[in-house]
Amino acid sequence: MLLVIDAGNTNIVFAVHDGTEWRGTWRLATSAQRTSDEYGVWLQALLTRIGVEIDQIDRAVIGTVVPAALYHLRRLCREWFSVEPLVARAPLDWGFEIRTDNPEAVGADRLLNALAAHHYYRGPLVVVDFGTATTFDVVDRDGAYLGGAISPGINLSIEALHQAAARLPRIGIGRPHVVIGRDTVPAMQSGIYWGYIGLIEGLLARIEVEYGEKLKAIATGGLAPLFAEGTTKFRAIAPDLTLDGLRLLSERNKAPPLPRDRARFMDSD
């Protein structure tokens, strides 16, 4: 079985794939201070609930945009599952070209989204990922990654609005039924939600003009279903696109060897 770890700025997603389907998916708040043993105890209990033993995990893959979290996640794989994780980085075999000025600077999550999106939907397309940042990533007809755009994520914008304006409260995100809010909170909810819809539609239109032809728009991330309700621009909603990208990347690349002195639960022979 494959252990997949997607470490973002806000949450870390752990998932297990048995070669046919996802057996379980769990989220944990990202913390660079959380140790490998804390991850291990927590994850072992969750695996037990779905009938999976630690020694059934024989591969692992990590994608992260939080370098400080990588150390403990790598130790988790080595010491609790006795596997050396494949870490998603630009020099791996992605199966496509990374046509940017500095390929190694591209976030792993953006490349993983491109890999999975082209696999399932075929380019040319653009992936819109609603995460800590809202990213727009363009994939060519042959699957090549061309770059894209990065804007502040929805929750980041809500928090910034609250902190910068003394009289504006912290609000939750939802889809308002009207644009003209008749009180402060409805007005803020309208500005955030419909403002982001305008951002999405405007950037998608400009990307298509620059690219020169129609692009399929694929939405991913936890808030993708919510924003897809407010626009007709999306061809598909794929909340687990990054996890699928990690699984596909692990299938394309050989698992690194595990240093024997790093495994906690390996047999003594």
mmCIF file with all atom_site columns, N, CA and C in Angstrom, residues 50-96:
data_model
loop_
_atom_site.group_PDB
_atom_site.id
_atom_site.type_symbol
_atom_site.label_atom_id
_atom_site.label_alt_id
_atom_site.label_comp_id
_atom_site.label_asym_id
_atom_site.label_entity_id
_atom_site.label_seq_id
_atom_site.pdbx_PDB_ins_code
_atom_site.Cartn_x
_atom_site.Cartn_y
_atom_site.Cartn_z
_atom_site.occupancy
_atom_site.B_iso_or_equiv
_atom_site.pdbx_formal_charge
_atom_site.auth_seq_id
_atom_site.auth_comp_id
_atom_site.auth_asym_id
_atom_site.auth_atom_id
_atom_site.pdbx_PDB_model_num
ATOM 1   N N  . ILE A 1 50 ? -9.391 1.531  9.934   1.00 0.00 ? 50 ILE A N  1
ATOM 2   C CA . ILE A 1 50 ? -9.798 1.053  8.607   1.00 0.00 ? 50 ILE A CA 1
ATOM 3   C C  . ILE A 1 50 ? -9.200 -0.319 8.284   1.00 0.00 ? 50 ILE A C  1
ATOM 4   N N  . GLY A 1 51 ? -8.611 -0.965 9.302   1.00 0.00 ? 51 GLY A N  1
ATOM 5   C CA . GLY A 1 51 ? -8.111 -2.320 9.128   1.00 0.00 ? 51 GLY A CA 1
ATOM 6   C C  . GLY A 1 51 ? -6.799 -2.424 8.378   1.00 0.00 ? 51 GLY A C  1
ATOM 7   N N  . VAL A 1 52 ? -5.964 -1.406 8.456   1.00 0.00 ? 52 VAL A N  1
ATOM 8   C CA . VAL A 1 52 ? -4.664 -1.424 7.788   1.00 0.00 ? 52 VAL A CA 1
ATOM 9   C C  . VAL A 1 52 ? -3.567 -1.449 8.846   1.00 0.00 ? 52 VAL A C  1
ATOM 10  N N  . GLU A 1 53 ? -2.614 -2.384 8.707   1.00 0.00 ? 53 GLU A N  1
ATOM 11  C CA . GLU A 1 53 ? -1.491 -2.486 9.624   1.00 0.00 ? 53 GLU A CA 1
ATOM 12  C C  . GLU A 1 53 ? -0.311 -1.671 9.102   1.00 0.00 ? 53 GLU A C  1
ATOM 13  N N  . ILE A 1 54 ? 0.539  -1.232 10.017  1.00 0.00 ? 54 ILE A N  1
ATOM 14  C CA . ILE A 1 54 ? 1.704  -0.435 9.634   1.00 0.00 ? 54 ILE A CA 1
ATOM 15  C C  . ILE A 1 54 ? 2.570  -1.155 8.616   1.00 0.00 ? 54 ILE A C  1
ATOM 16  N N  . ASP A 1 55 ? 2.783  -2.477 8.806   1.00 0.00 ? 55 ASP A N  1
ATOM 17  C CA . ASP A 1 55 ? 3.689  -3.198 7.906   1.00 0.00 ? 55 ASP A CA 1
ATOM 18  C C  . ASP A 1 55 ? 3.088  -3.453 6.524   1.00 0.00 ? 55 ASP A C  1
ATOM 19  N N  . GLN A 1 56 ? 1.831  -3.082 6.301   1.00 0.00 ? 56 GLN A N  1
ATOM 20  C CA . GLN A 1 56 ? 1.240  -3.179 4.965   1.00 0.00 ? 56 GLN A CA 1
ATOM 21  C C  . GLN A 1 56 ? 1.637  -1.988 4.086   1.00 0.00 ? 56 GLN A C  1
ATOM 22  N N  . ILE A 1 57 ? 2.113  -0.915 4.696   1.00 0.00 ? 57 ILE A N  1
ATOM 23  C CA . ILE A 1 57 ? 2.573  0.245  3.935   1.00 0.00 ? 57 ILE A CA 1
ATOM 24  C C  . ILE A 1 57 ? 3.976  -0.056 3.426   1.00 0.00 ? 57 ILE A C  1
ATOM 25  N N  . ASP A 1 58 ? 4.131  -0.163 2.108   1.00 0.00 ? 58 ASP A N  1
ATOM 26  C CA . ASP A 1 58 ? 5.459  -0.486 1.567   1.00 0.00 ? 58 ASP A CA 1
ATOM 27  C C  . ASP A 1 58 ? 6.040  0.616  0.690   1.00 0.00 ? 58 ASP A C  1
ATOM 28  N N  . ARG A 1 59 ? 5.303  1.707  0.498   1.00 0.00 ? 59 ARG A N  1
ATOM 29  C CA . ARG A 1 59 ? 5.794  2.861  -0.262  1.00 0.00 ? 59 ARG A CA 1
ATOM 30  C C  . ARG A 1 59 ? 5.223  4.134  0.348   1.00 0.00 ? 59 ARG A C  1
ATOM 31  N N  . ALA A 1 60 ? 5.926  5.228  0.130   1.00 0.00 ? 60 ALA A N  1
ATOM 32  C CA . ALA A 1 60 ? 5.431  6.518  0.616   1.00 0.00 ? 60 ALA A CA 1
ATOM 33  C C  . ALA A 1 60 ? 5.903  7.614  -0.318  1.00 0.00 ? 60 ALA A C  1
ATOM 34  N N  . VAL A 1 61 ? 5.084  8.649  -0.438  1.00 0.00 ? 61 VAL A N  1
ATOM 35  C CA . VAL A 1 61 ? 5.439  9.801  -1.274  1.00 0.00 ? 61 VAL A CA 1
ATOM 36  C C  . VAL A 1 61 ? 4.979  11.063 -0.550  1.00 0.00 ? 61 VAL A C  1
ATOM 37  N N  . ILE A 1 62 ? 5.836  12.086 -0.580  1.00 0.00 ? 62 ILE A N  1
ATOM 38  C CA . ILE A 1 62 ? 5.551  13.343 0.113   1.00 0.00 ? 62 ILE A CA 1
ATOM 39  C C  . ILE A 1 62 ? 5.605  14.495 -0.878  1.00 0.00 ? 62 ILE A C  1
ATOM 40  N N  . GLY A 1 63 ? 4.594  15.335 -0.815  1.00 0.00 ? 63 GLY A N  1
ATOM 41  C CA . GLY A 1 63 ? 4.625  16.601 -1.530  1.00 0.00 ? 63 GLY A CA 1
ATOM 42  C C  . GLY A 1 63 ? 4.445  17.702 -0.512  1.00 0.00 ? 63 GLY A C  1
ATOM 43  N N  . THR A 1 64 ? 5.336  18.678 -0.496  1.00 0.00 ? 64 THR A N  1
ATOM 44  C CA . THR A 1 64 ? 5.225  19.725 0.511   1.00 0.00 ? 64 THR A CA 1
ATOM 45  C C  . THR A 1 64 ? 5.695  21.070 -0.019  1.00 0.00 ? 64 THR A C  1
ATOM 46  N N  . VAL A 1 65 ? 5.015  22.117 0.425   1.00 0.00 ? 65 VAL A N  1
ATOM 47  C CA . VAL A 1 65 ? 5.450  23.494 0.173   1.00 0.00 ? 65 VAL A CA 1
ATOM 48  C C  . VAL A 1 65 ? 5.924  24.117 1.476   1.00 0.00 ? 65 VAL A C  1
ATOM 49  N N  . VAL A 1 66 ? 6.112  23.268 2.512   1.00 0.00 ? 66 VAL A N  1
ATOM 50  C CA . VAL A 1 66 ? 6.568  23.720 3.827   1.00 0.00 ? 66 VAL A CA 1
ATOM 51  C C  . VAL A 1 66 ? 7.866  22.995 4.150   1.00 0.00 ? 66 VAL A C  1
ATOM 52  N N  . PRO A 1 67 ? 9.006  23.535 3.767   1.00 0.00 ? 67 PRO A N  1
ATOM 53  C CA . PRO A 1 67 ? 10.284 22.828 3.968   1.00 0.00 ? 67 PRO A CA 1
ATOM 54  C C  . PRO A 1 67 ? 10.525 22.409 5.412   1.00 0.00 ? 67 PRO A C  1
ATOM 55  N N  . ALA A 1 68 ? 10.090 23.229 6.378   1.00 0.00 ? 68 ALA A N  1
ATOM 56  C CA . ALA A 1 68 ? 10.333 22.912 7.785   1.00 0.00 ? 68 ALA A CA 1
ATOM 57  C C  . ALA A 1 68 ? 9.605  21.653 8.232   1.00 0.00 ? 68 ALA A C  1
ATOM 58  N N  . ALA A 1 69 ? 8.539  21.269 7.547   1.00 0.00 ? 69 ALA A N  1
ATOM 59  C CA . ALA A 1 69 ? 7.773  20.077 7.932   1.00 0.00 ? 69 ALA A CA 1
ATOM 60  C C  . ALA A 1 69 ? 8.376  18.797 7.368   1.00 0.00 ? 69 ALA A C  1
ATOM 61  N N  . LEU A 1 70 ? 9.234  18.923 6.361   1.00 0.00 ? 70 LEU A N  1
ATOM 62  C CA . LEU A 1 70 ? 9.724  17.740 5.647   1.00 0.00 ? 70 LEU A CA 1
ATOM 63  C C  . LEU A 1 70 ? 10.546 16.827 6.542   1.00 0.00 ? 70 LEU A C  1
ATOM 64  N N  . TYR A 1 71 ? 11.372 17.394 7.410   1.00 0.00 ? 71 TYR A N  1
ATOM 65  C CA . TYR A 1 71 ? 12.252 16.584 8.258   1.00 0.00 ? 71 TYR A CA 1
ATOM 66  C C  . TYR A 1 71 ? 11.463 15.558 9.061   1.00 0.00 ? 71 TYR A C  1
ATOM 67  N N  . HIS A 1 72 ? 10.427 16.012 9.759   1.00 0.00 ? 72 HIS A N  1
ATOM 68  C CA . HIS A 1 72 ? 9.666  15.094 10.617  1.00 0.00 ? 72 HIS A CA 1
ATOM 69  C C  . HIS A 1 72 ? 8.789  14.147 9.794   1.00 0.00 ? 72 HIS A C  1
ATOM 70  N N  . LEU A 1 73 ? 8.306  14.588 8.657   1.00 0.00 ? 73 LEU A N  1
ATOM 71  C CA . LEU A 1 73 ? 7.510  13.691 7.807   1.00 0.00 ? 73 LEU A CA 1
ATOM 72  C C  . LEU A 1 73 ? 8.381  12.584 7.228   1.00 0.00 ? 73 LEU A C  1
ATOM 73  N N  . ARG A 1 74 ? 9.612  12.932 6.867   1.00 0.00 ? 74 ARG A N  1
ATOM 74  C CA . ARG A 1 74 ? 10.531 11.906 6.359   1.00 0.00 ? 74 ARG A CA 1
ATOM 75  C C  . ARG A 1 74 ? 10.880 10.909 7.461   1.00 0.00 ? 74 ARG A C  1
ATOM 76  N N  . ARG A 1 75 ? 11.088 11.407 8.661   1.00 0.00 ? 75 ARG A N  1
ATOM 77  C CA . ARG A 1 75 ? 11.368 10.508 9.786   1.00 0.00 ? 75 ARG A CA 1
ATOM 78  C C  . ARG A 1 75 ? 10.168 9.615  10.089  1.00 0.00 ? 75 ARG A C  1
ATOM 79  N N  . LEU A 1 76 ? 8.959  10.161 9.953   1.00 0.00 ? 76 LEU A N  1
ATOM 80  C CA . LEU A 1 76 ? 7.753  9.355  10.133  1.00 0.00 ? 76 LEU A CA 1
ATOM 81  C C  . LEU A 1 76 ? 7.775  8.142  9.208   1.00 0.00 ? 76 LEU A C  1
ATOM 82  N N  . CYS A 1 77 ? 8.070  8.375  7.949   1.00 0.00 ? 77 CYS A N  1
ATOM 83  C CA . CYS A 1 77 ? 8.086  7.277  6.972   1.00 0.00 ? 77 CYS A CA 1
ATOM 84  C C  . CYS A 1 77 ? 9.179  6.266  7.293   1.00 0.00 ? 77 CYS A C  1
ATOM 85  N N  . ARG A 1 78 ? 10.350 6.753  7.668   1.00 0.00 ? 78 ARG A N  1
ATOM 86  C CA . ARG A 1 78 ? 11.476 5.860  7.931   1.00 0.00 ? 78 ARG A CA 1
ATOM 87  C C  . ARG A 1 78 ? 11.285 5.044  9.203   1.00 0.00 ? 78 ARG A C  1
ATOM 88  N N  . GLU A 1 79 ? 10.881 5.716  10.279  1.00 0.00 ? 79 GLU A N  1
ATOM 89  C CA . GLU A 1 79 ? 10.897 5.071  11.579  1.00 0.00 ? 79 GLU A CA 1
ATOM 90  C C  . GLU A 1 79 ? 9.612  4.323  11.924  1.00 0.00 ? 79 GLU A C  1
ATOM 91  N N  . TRP A 1 80 ? 8.497  4.751  11.351  1.00 0.00 ? 80 TRP A N  1
ATOM 92  C CA . TRP A 1 80 ? 7.227  4.097  11.657  1.00 0.00 ? 80 TRP A CA 1
ATOM 93  C C  . TRP A 1 80 ? 6.781  3.121  10.576  1.00 0.00 ? 80 TRP A C  1
ATOM 94  N N  . PHE A 1 81 ? 7.176  3.369  9.326   1.00 0.00 ? 81 PHE A N  1
ATOM 95  C CA . PHE A 1 81 ? 6.723  2.509  8.222   1.00 0.00 ? 81 PHE A CA 1
ATOM 96  C C  . PHE A 1 81 ? 7.863  1.802  7.500   1.00 0.00 ? 81 PHE A C  1
ATOM 97  N N  . SER A 1 82 ? 9.103  2.092  7.913   1.00 0.00 ? 82 SER A N  1
ATOM 98  C CA . SER A 1 82 ? 10.280 1.431  7.334   1.00 0.00 ? 82 SER A CA 1
ATOM 99  C C  . SER A 1 82 ? 10.367 1.594  5.826   1.00 0.00 ? 82 SER A C  1
ATOM 100 N N  . VAL A 1 83 ? 10.034 2.775  5.354   1.00 0.00 ? 83 VAL A N  1
ATOM 101 C CA . VAL A 1 83 ? 10.158 3.074  3.929   1.00 0.00 ? 83 VAL A CA 1
ATOM 102 C C  . VAL A 1 83 ? 10.832 4.433  3.772   1.00 0.00 ? 83 VAL A C  1
ATOM 103 N N  . GLU A 1 84 ? 11.594 4.594  2.711   1.00 0.00 ? 84 GLU A N  1
ATOM 104 C CA . GLU A 1 84 ? 12.173 5.883  2.371   1.00 0.00 ? 84 GLU A CA 1
ATOM 105 C C  . GLU A 1 84 ? 11.207 6.584  1.421   1.00 0.00 ? 84 GLU A C  1
ATOM 106 N N  . PRO A 1 85 ? 10.694 7.742  1.787   1.00 0.00 ? 85 PRO A N  1
ATOM 107 C CA . PRO A 1 85 ? 9.678  8.385  0.947   1.00 0.00 ? 85 PRO A CA 1
ATOM 108 C C  . PRO A 1 85 ? 10.272 9.020  -0.302  1.00 0.00 ? 85 PRO A C  1
ATOM 109 N N  . LEU A 1 86 ? 9.508  8.963  -1.363  1.00 0.00 ? 86 LEU A N  1
ATOM 110 C CA . LEU A 1 86 ? 9.807  9.752  -2.551  1.00 0.00 ? 86 LEU A CA 1
ATOM 111 C C  . LEU A 1 86 ? 9.303  11.169 -2.284  1.00 0.00 ? 86 LEU A C  1
ATOM 112 N N  . VAL A 1 87 ? 10.148 12.167 -2.483  1.00 0.00 ? 87 VAL A N  1
ATOM 113 C CA . VAL A 1 87 ? 9.758  13.559 -2.232  1.00 0.00 ? 87 VAL A CA 1
ATOM 114 C C  . VAL A 1 87 ? 9.583  14.260 -3.573  1.00 0.00 ? 87 VAL A C  1
ATOM 115 N N  . ALA A 1 88 ? 8.407  14.832 -3.782  1.00 0.00 ? 88 ALA A N  1
ATOM 116 C CA . ALA A 1 88 ? 8.081  15.479 -5.053  1.00 0.00 ? 88 ALA A CA 1
ATOM 117 C C  . ALA A 1 88 ? 8.953  16.715 -5.255  1.00 0.00 ? 88 ALA A C  1
ATOM 118 N N  . ARG A 1 89 ? 9.818  16.658 -6.262  1.00 0.00 ? 89 ARG A N  1
ATOM 119 C CA . ARG A 1 89 ? 10.685 17.775 -6.621  1.00 0.00 ? 89 ARG A CA 1
ATOM 120 C C  . ARG A 1 89 ? 10.793 17.836 -8.133  1.00 0.00 ? 89 ARG A C  1
ATOM 121 N N  . ALA A 1 90 ? 11.155 19.008 -8.631  1.00 0.00 ? 90 ALA A N  1
ATOM 122 C CA . ALA A 1 90 ? 11.214 19.225 -10.077 1.00 0.00 ? 90 ALA A CA 1
ATOM 123 C C  . ALA A 1 90 ? 12.131 18.240 -10.819 1.00 0.00 ? 90 ALA A C  1
ATOM 124 N N  . PRO A 1 91 ? 13.295 17.835 -10.284 1.00 0.00 ? 91 PRO A N  1
ATOM 125 C CA . PRO A 1 91 ? 14.182 16.946 -11.048 1.00 0.00 ? 91 PRO A CA 1
ATOM 126 C C  . PRO A 1 91 ? 13.651 15.526 -11.278 1.00 0.00 ? 91 PRO A C  1
ATOM 127 N N  . LEU A 1 92 ? 12.558 15.128 -10.642 1.00 0.00 ? 92 LEU A N  1
ATOM 128 C CA . LEU A 1 92 ? 12.015 13.784 -10.851 1.00 0.00 ? 92 LEU A CA 1
ATOM 129 C C  . LEU A 1 92 ? 11.446 13.641 -12.257 1.00 0.00 ? 92 LEU A C  1
ATOM 130 N N  . ASP A 1 93 ? 11.094 12.393 -12.605 1.00 0.00 ? 93 ASP A N  1
ATOM 131 C CA . ASP A 1 93 ? 10.433 12.119 -13.882 1.00 0.00 ? 93 ASP A CA 1
ATOM 132 C C  . ASP A 1 93 ? 8.950  12.429 -13.727 1.00 0.00 ? 93 ASP A C  1
ATOM 133 N N  . TRP A 1 94 ? 8.539  13.552 -14.306 1.00 0.00 ? 94 TRP A N  1
ATOM 134 C CA . TRP A 1 94 ? 7.140  13.967 -14.223 1.00 0.00 ? 94 TRP A CA 1
ATOM 135 C C  . TRP A 1 94 ? 6.345  13.512 -15.441 1.00 0.00 ? 94 TRP A C  1
ATOM 136 N N  . GLY A 1 95 ? 7.034  13.143 -16.492 1.00 0.00 ? 95 GLY A N  1
ATOM 137 C CA . GLY A 1 95 ? 6.344  12.752 -17.709 1.00 0.00 ? 95 GLY A CA 1
ATOM 138 C C  . GLY A 1 95 ? 5.968  13.928 -18.585 1.00 0.00 ? 95 GLY A C  1
ATOM 139 N N  . PHE A 1 96 ? 6.420  15.129 -18.195 1.00 0.00 ? 96 PHE A N  1
ATOM 140 C CA . PHE A 1 96 ? 6.145  16.313 -19.013 1.00 0.00 ? 96 PHE A CA 1
ATOM 141 C C  . PHE A 1 96 ? 7.244  17.346 -18.776 1.00 0.00 ? 96 PHE A C  1
#
